[in-house]
Coordinates of C-alpha atoms and ligand atoms in Angstrom, one line a residue:
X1 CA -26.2 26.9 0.8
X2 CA -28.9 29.2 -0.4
X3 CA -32.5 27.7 -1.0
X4 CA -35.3 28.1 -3.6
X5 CA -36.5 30.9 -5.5
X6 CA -38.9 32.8 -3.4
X7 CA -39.5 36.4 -4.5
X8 CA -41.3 38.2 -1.5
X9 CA -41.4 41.6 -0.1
X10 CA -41.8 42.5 3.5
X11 CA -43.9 45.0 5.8
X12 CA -43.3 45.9 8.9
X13 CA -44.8 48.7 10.7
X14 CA -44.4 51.0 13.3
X15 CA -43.5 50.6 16.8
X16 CA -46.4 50.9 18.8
X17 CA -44.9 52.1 22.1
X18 CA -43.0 54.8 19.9
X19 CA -45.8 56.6 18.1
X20 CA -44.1 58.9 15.4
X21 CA -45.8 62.9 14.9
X22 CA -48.0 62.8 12.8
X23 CA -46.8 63.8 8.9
X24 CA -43.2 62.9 10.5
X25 CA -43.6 59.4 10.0
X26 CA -41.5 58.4 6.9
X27 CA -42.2 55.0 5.1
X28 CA -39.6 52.3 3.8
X29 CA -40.4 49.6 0.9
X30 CA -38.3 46.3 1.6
X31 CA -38.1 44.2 -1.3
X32 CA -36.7 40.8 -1.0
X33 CA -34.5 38.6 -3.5
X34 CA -33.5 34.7 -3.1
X35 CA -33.3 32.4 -0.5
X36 CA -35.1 32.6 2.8
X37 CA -31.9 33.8 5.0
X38 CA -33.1 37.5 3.2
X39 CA -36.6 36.9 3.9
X40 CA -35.0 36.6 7.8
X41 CA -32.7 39.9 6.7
X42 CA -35.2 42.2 5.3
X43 CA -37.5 41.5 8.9
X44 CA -34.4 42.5 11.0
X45 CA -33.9 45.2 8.9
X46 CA -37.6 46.6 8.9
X47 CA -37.3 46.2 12.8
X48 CA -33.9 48.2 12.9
X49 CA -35.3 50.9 10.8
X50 CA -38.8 50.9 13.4
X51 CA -36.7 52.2 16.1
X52 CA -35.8 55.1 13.7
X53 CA -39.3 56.0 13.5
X54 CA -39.6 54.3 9.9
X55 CA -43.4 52.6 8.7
X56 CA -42.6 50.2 6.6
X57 CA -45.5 49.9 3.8
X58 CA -46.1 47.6 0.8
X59 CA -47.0 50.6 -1.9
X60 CA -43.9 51.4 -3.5
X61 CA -45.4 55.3 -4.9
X62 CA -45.2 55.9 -1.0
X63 CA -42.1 54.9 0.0
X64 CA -39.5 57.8 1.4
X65 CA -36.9 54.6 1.6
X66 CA -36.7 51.5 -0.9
X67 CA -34.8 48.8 0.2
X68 CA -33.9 46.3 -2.6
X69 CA -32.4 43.3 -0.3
X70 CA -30.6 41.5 -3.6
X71 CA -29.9 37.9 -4.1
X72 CA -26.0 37.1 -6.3
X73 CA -26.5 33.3 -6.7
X74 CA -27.3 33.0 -10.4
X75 CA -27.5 35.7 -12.8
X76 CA -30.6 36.9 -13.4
X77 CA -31.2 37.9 -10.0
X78 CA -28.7 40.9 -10.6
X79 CA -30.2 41.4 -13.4
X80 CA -33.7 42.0 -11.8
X81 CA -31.9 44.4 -10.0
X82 CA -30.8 46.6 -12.2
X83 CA -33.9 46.6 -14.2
X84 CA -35.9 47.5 -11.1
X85 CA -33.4 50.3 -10.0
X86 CA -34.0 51.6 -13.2
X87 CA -37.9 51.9 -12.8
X88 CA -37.1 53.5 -9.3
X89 CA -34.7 56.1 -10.2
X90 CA -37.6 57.1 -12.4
X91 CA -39.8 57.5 -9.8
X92 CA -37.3 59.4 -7.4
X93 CA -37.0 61.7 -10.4
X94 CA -40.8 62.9 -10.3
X95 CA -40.4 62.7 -6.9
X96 CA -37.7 65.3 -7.0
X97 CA -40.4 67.8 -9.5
X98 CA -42.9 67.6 -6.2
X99 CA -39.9 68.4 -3.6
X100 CA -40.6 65.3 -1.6
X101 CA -37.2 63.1 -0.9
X102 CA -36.9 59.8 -2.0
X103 CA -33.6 57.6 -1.3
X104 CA -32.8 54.4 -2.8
X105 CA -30.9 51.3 -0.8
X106 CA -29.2 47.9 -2.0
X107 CA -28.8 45.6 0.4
X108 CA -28.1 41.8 0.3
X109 CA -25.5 39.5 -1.7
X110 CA -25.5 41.7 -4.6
X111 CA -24.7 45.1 -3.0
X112 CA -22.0 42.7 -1.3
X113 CA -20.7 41.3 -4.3
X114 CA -20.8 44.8 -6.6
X115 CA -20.3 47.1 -3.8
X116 CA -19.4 51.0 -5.4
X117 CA -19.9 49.5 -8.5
X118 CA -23.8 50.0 -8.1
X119 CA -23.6 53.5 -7.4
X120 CA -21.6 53.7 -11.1
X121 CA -24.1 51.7 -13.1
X122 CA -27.5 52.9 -10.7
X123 CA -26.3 56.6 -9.8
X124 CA -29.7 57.2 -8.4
X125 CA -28.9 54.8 -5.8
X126 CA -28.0 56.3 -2.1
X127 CA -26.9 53.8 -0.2
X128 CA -25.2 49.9 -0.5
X129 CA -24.9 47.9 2.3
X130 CA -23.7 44.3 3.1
X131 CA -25.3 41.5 4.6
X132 CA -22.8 41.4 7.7
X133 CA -23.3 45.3 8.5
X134 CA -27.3 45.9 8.7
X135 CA -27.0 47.2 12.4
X136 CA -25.3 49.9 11.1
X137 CA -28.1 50.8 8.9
X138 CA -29.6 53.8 11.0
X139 CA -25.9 55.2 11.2
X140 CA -25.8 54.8 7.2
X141 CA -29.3 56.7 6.6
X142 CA -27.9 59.3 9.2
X143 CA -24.7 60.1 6.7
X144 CA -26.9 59.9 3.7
X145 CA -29.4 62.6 4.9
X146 CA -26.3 64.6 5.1
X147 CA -25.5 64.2 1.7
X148 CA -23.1 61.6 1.1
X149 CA -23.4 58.1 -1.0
X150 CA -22.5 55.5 1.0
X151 CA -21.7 52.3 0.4
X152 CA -21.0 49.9 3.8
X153 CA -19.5 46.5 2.5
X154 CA -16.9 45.5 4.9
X155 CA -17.2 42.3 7.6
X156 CA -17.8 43.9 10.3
X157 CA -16.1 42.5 13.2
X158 CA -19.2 43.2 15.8
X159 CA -21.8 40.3 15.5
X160 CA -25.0 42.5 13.6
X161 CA -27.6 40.1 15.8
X162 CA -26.2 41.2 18.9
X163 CA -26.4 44.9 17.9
X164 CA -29.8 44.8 15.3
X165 CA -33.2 45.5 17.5
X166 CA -35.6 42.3 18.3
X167 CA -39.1 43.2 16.1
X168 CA -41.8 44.0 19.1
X169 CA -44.4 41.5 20.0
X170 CA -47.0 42.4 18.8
X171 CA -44.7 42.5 14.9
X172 CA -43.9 38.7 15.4
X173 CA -47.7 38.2 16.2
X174 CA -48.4 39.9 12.9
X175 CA -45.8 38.2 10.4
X176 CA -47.8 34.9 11.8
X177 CA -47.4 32.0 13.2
X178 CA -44.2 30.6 11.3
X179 CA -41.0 32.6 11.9
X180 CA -37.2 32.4 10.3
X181 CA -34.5 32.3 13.0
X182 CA -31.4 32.7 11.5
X183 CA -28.8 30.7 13.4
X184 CA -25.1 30.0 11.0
X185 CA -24.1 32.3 7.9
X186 CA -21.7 32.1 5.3
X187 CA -20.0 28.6 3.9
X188 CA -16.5 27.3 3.7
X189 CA -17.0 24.7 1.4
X190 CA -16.1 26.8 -1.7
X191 CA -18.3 24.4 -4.2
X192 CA -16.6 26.2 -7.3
X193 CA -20.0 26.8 -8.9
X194 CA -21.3 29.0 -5.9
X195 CA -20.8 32.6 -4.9
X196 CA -21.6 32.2 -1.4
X197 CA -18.7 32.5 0.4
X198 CA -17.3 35.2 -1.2
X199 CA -20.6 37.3 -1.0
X200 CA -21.7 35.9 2.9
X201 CA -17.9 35.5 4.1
X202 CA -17.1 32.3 6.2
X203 CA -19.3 30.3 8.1
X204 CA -20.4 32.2 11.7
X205 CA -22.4 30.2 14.1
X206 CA -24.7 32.4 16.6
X207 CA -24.2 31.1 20.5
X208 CA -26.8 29.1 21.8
X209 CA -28.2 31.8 24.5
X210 CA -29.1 34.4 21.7
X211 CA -30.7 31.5 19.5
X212 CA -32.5 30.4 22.2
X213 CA -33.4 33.6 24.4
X214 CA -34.7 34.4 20.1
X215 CA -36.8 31.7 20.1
X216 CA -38.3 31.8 23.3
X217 CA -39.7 35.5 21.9
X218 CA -40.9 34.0 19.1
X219 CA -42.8 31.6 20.7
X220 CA -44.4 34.0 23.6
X221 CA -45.5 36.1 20.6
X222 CA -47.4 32.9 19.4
X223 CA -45.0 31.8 17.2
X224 CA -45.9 27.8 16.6
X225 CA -43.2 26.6 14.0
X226 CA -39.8 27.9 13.5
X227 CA -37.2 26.9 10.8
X228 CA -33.6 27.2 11.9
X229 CA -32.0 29.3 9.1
X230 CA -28.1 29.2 7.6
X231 CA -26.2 28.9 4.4
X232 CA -24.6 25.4 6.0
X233 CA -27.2 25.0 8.9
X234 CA -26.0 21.9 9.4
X235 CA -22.3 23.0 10.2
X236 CA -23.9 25.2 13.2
X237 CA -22.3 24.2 16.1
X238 CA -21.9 26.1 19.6
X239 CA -20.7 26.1 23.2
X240 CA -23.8 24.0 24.8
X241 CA -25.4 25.6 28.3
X242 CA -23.3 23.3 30.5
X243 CA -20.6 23.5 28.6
X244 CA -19.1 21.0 25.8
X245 CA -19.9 21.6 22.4
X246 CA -23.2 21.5 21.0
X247 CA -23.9 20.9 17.2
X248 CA -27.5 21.2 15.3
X249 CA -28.9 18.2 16.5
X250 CA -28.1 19.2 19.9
X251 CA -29.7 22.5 19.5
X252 CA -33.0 21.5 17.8
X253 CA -33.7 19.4 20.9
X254 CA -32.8 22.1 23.3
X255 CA -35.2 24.6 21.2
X256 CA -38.0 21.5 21.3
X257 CA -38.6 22.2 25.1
X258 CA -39.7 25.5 24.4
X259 CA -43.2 25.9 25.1
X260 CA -45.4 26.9 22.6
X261 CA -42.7 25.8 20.3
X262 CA -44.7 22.7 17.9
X263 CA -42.6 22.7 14.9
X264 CA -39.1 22.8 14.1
X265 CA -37.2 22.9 10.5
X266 CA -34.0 23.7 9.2
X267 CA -32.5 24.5 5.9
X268 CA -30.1 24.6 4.2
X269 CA -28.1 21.5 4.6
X270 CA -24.5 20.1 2.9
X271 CA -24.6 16.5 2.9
X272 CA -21.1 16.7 4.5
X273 CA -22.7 17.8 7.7
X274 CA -25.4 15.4 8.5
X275 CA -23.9 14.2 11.6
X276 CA -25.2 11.2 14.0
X277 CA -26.8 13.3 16.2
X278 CA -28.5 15.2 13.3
X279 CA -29.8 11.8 12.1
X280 CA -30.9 10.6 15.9
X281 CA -32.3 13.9 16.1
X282 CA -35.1 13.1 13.2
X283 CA -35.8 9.6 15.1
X284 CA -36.2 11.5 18.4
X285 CA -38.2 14.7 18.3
X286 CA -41.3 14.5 17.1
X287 CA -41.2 17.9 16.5
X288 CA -38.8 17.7 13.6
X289 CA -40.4 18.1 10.5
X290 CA -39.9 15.4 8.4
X291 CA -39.1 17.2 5.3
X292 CA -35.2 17.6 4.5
X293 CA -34.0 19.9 2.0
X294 CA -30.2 18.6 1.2
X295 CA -29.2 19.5 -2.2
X296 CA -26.8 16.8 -4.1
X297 CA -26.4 19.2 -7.5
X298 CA -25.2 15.9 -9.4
X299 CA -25.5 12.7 -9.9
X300 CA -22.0 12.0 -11.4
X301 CA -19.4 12.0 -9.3
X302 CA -16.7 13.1 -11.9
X303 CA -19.2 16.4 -12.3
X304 CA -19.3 16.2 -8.4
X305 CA -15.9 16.6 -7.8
X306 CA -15.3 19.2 -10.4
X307 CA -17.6 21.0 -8.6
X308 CA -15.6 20.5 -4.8
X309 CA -19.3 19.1 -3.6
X310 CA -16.6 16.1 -1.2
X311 CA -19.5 13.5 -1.5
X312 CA -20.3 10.9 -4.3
X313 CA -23.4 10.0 -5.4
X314 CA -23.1 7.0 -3.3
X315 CA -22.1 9.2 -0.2
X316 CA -25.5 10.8 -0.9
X317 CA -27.5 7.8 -1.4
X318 CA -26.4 5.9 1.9
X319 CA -26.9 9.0 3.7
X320 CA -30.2 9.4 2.8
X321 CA -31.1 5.6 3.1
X322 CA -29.5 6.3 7.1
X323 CA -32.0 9.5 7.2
X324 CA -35.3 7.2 5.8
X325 CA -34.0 4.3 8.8
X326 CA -34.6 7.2 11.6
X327 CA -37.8 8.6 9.9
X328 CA -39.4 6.4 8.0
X329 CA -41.8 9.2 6.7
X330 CA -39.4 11.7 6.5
X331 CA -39.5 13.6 2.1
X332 CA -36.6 14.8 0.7
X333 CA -36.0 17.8 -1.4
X334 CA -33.1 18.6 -3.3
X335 CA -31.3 21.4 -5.6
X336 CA -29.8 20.0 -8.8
X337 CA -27.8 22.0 -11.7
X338 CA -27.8 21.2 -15.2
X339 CA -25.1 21.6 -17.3
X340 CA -22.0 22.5 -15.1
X341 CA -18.8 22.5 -17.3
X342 CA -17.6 19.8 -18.7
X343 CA -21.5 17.8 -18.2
X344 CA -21.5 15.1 -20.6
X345 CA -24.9 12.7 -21.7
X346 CA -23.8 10.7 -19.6
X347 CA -22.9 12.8 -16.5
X348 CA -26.7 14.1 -17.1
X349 CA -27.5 10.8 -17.4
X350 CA -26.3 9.5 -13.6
X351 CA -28.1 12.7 -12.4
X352 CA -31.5 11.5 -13.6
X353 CA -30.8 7.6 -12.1
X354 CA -30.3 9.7 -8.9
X355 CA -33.0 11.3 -8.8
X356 CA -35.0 8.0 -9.9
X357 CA -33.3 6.5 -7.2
X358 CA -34.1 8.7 -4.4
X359 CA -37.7 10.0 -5.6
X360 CA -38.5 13.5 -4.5
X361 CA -41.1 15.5 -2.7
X362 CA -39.7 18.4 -4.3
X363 CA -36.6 19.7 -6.2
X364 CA -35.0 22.9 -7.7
X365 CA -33.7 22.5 -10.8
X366 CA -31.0 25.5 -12.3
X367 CA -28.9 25.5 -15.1
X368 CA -25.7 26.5 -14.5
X369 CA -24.8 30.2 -14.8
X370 CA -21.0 31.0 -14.4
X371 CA -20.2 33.5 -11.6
X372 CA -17.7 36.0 -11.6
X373 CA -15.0 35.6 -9.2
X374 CA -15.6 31.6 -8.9
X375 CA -13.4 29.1 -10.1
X376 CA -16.1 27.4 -11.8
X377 CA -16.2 29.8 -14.5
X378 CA -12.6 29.7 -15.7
X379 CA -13.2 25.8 -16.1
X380 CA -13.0 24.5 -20.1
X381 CA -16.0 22.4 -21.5
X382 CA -18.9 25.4 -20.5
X383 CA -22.5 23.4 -22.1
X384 CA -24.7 25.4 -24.7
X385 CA -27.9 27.2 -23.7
X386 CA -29.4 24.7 -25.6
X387 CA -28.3 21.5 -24.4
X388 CA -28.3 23.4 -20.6
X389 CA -32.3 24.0 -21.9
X390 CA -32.9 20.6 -23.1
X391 CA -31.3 18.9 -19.4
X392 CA -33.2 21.2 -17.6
X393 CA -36.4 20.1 -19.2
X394 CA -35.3 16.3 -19.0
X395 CA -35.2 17.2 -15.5
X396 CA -37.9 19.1 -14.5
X397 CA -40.3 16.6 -15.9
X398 CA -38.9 14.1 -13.8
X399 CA -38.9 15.3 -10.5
X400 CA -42.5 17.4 -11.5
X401 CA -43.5 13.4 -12.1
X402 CA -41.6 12.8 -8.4
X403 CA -43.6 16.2 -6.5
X404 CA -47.1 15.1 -8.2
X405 CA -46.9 11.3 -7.3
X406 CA -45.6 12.6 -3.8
X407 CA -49.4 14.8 -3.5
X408 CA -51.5 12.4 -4.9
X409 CA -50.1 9.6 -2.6
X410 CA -51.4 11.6 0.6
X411 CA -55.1 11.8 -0.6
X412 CA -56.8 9.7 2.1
X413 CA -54.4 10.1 4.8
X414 CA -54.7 12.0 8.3
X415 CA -51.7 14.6 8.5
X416 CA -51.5 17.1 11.4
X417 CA -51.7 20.7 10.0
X418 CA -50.7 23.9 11.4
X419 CA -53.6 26.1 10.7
X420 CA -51.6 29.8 9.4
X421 CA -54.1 32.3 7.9
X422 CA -57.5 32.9 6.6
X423 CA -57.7 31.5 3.0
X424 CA -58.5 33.2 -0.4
X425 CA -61.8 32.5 -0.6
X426 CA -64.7 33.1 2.5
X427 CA -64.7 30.3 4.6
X428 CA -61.5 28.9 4.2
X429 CA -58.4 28.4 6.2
X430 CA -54.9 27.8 5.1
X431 CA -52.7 25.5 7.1
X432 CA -49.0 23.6 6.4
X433 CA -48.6 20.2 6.2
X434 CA -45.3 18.2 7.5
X435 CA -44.0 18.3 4.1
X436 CA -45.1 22.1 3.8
X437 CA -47.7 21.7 1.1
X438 CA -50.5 24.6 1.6
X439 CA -53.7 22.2 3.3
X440 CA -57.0 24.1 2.8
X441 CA -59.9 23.3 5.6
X442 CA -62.7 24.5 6.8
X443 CA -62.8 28.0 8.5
X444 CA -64.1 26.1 11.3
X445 CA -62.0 23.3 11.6
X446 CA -59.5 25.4 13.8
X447 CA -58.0 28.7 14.5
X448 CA -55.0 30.2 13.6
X449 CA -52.1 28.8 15.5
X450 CA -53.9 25.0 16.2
X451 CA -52.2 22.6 15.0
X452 CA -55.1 19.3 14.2
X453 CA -55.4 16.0 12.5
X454 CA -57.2 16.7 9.2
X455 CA -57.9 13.8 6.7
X456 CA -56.5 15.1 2.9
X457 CA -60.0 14.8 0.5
X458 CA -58.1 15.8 -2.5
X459 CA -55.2 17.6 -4.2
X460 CA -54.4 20.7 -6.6
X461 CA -51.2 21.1 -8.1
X462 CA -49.3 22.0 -4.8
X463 CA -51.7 22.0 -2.5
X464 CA -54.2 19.8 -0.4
X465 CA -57.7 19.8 0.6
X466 CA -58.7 18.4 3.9
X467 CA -61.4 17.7 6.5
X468 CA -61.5 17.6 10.2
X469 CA -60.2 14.0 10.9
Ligands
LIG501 N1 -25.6 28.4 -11.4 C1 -26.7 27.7 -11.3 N2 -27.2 27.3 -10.1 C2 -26.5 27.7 -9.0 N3 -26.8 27.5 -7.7 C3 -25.8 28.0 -7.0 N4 -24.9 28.6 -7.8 C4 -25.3 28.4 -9.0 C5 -24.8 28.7 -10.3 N5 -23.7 29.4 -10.4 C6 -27.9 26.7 -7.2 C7 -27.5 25.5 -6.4 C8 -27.8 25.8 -5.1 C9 -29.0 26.7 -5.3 C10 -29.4 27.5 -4.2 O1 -28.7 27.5 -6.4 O2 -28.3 24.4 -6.8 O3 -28.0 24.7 -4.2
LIG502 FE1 -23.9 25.7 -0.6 FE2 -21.6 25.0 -1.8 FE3 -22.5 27.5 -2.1 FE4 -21.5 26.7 0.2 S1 -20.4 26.9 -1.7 S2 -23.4 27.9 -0.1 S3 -22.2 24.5 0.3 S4 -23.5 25.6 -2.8

């Protein structure tokens, strides 16, 4: 299942064993849509496109390549697309007064989803590729140099990670000293609201030597904390080293004896597939993050089973009370949707007790949007904009109540923090907390990559201001 609402865009650069003539170099624009699984994609696709000589930069005006790398799960994010297309095919026609070339890529769940259909309503667009085919990418730009619109949708049958280029060393010391690692796609559980497994196919888990033999580069490169990425992470499972089959909780301990390696998350989860070992695998590492993103979408079970989630809302709660008995300290985060067909008061209503009940770090909150193609959207009973408004706003308050009380409960306490970047003002350092809130020290407190004990002095609204403990 796909995650928050992050809106990024990604630059890479050049190889720096492969220096490109100079004036040859050409420069690509990556923007990224949705959930952090494109975040991942767009990286892999910035290295892939490195090894065709291509600088990735983060000024659109020079750009010889845009990249759109799209995001299907509710409506608006096509939307976005479209609109944006439409501001580019602008600027590829000025750029065609000064002679200089510019070509136009969709990429991600949307080009999947849409496929030739982009090329109708965008005709200034070059190229459309799916999420399962982005090794073939420098084949792709090859044909569309020569002239042709392409558009590359199919599942490929070759496994992309085995084929698409590992970034350099010195890239993964430069994107920081958290890292995405991909390690399951796609989702069989068809929830009928959700696009997913139409637009990411079934669920593919990668073997255990590539995840590992992955991480072990990230972590040489300085990498500190990784977060295990996949649409059903929690359904990854594998052939273990000595044999016998390995699922998540398996793995995570496996990728915990990697040196270097502090921190280890994973996301995003389907109650379904919290297994024992997942759950002895929060008491046991201390490397796990405590921080669990498992998205419920209801609290009613009648909406809960129109909506294929297989759980109740008790399934849930005695899950997560099992979860909270191997890590006491562990916060949970969760996606909800308002208004699903057929949602009455009082199917709203057993949503709210569940969240009452739970009490969240952080949630997501969406109202529903139907979705071509997904049984969901044939349903009778579809809610109003206005009552979907009113829920969400019910909502919101609630678990923005949950998030704030969550903050203002840590003022006080000494958290270990993984110092990331310089902050925004001189003197400052950002770091992550456990429970990923942004933790502001003091330049000097530590240098990027330490991970210390810092004691919180106050909050803002998401983030947390520390000393050296
Ligand atoms: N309408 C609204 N929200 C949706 N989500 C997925 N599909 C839809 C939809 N059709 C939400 C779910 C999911 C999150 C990533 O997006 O809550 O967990
Ligand atoms: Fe997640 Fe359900 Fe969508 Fe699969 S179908 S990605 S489990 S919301």
């Amino acid at each position: 299942m796909e995650l928050s609402t992050i809106e990024s865009h990604d630059i890479g650069t050049a190889p720096e064993h492969q220096p490109v003539p100079a004036g040859a170099a050409k420069k690509v624009f990556v923007k990224t849509y949705g959930c952090q699984m494109n975040v991942y994609d767009s990286q892999r696709m910035t290295d892939a496109l490195a090894a065709e000589g291509y600088v990735a930069t983060d000024a659109v005006e020079d750009a010889d390549l845009v990249l759109l790398n799209t995001c299907h799960i509710r409506e608006k994010a096509a939307e976005k697309v479209y609109s944006e297309l439409g501001r580019i095919r602008d600027m590829k026609a000025e750029r065609a007064e000064t002679g200089r070339e510019l070509l136009i890529g969709v990429a991600g769940c949307v080009a999947q989803a849409e496929g030739a259909e982009i090329i109708r309503r965008a005709p200034a667009v070059d190229l459309v590729i799916g999420p399962q085919t982005y090794h073939r990418l420098p084949d792709v730009l090859a044909r569309v140099r020569g002239g042709q619109k392409i558009v590359e949708t199919d599942y490929a049958i070759e496994d992309k990670f085995e084929h698409l280029p590992q970034p350099k060393r010195a890239e993964v010391a430069k994107r920081g000293v958290t890292a995405f690692l991909t390690v399951q796609e796609g989702c069989d559980k068809f929830c009928t609201f959700c696009v997913v497994p139409y637009t990411r196919g079934s669920e593919v888990s990668r073997p255990v030597a590539q995840i590992v033999a992955e991480a072990e580069r990230l972590a040489e490169a300085g990498v500190r904390e990784v977060t295990l990425l996949g649409q059903n992470v929690n359904a990854w499972h594998g052939e273990g080293e000595n044999g016998g089959e390995w699922g998540l909780g398996r793995l995570l301990l496996r990728l915990a004896k990697i040196p270097g390696l502090a921190r280890l998350r994973y996301t995003t989860s389907h109650p379904r597939d919290m297994d024992d070992e997942l759950i002895a695998a929060h008491r046991d590492l201390p490397a796990l993050m405590p921080y669990l993103h498992l998205p419920v979408q209801s609290g009613s079970d009648r909406i809960l089973k129109a909506m294929n989630r297989r759980h109740t809302a008790r399934d849930y709660l005695t899950l997560i009370d099992r979860i909270r008995a191997a890590r006491g300290d562990i916060a949970m985060s969760g996606d909800f949707i308002v208004g699903f067909p057929g949602e009455t008061d009082a199917d709203f209503e057993a949503t709210l007790k569940l969240v009452r009940n739970v009490s969240y770090a952080s949630a997501f909150t969406f109202k529903y949007s139907p979705r071509p193609g997904t049984p969901g959207a044939e349903m009778d009973g579809h809610v109003s904009e206005a009552v979907k408004d009113e829920r969400l706003q019910r909502l919101q308050a609630l678990v923005n109540e949950q998030q704030q009380g969550f903050i203002a409960g840590m003022v006080g306490r000494t958290i270990s923090t993984l110092i990331e970047k310089p902050g925004r003002r001189p003197g400052q350092k950002v770091g992550r907390s456990p429970w990923l809130q942004p933790v502001i020290v003091d330049d000097k407190a530590g240098g990027i990559g330490d991970i210390i004990d810092v004691r919180i002095t106050k909050t803002g609204p998401n983030s947390l201001f520390a000393e050296l403990a």
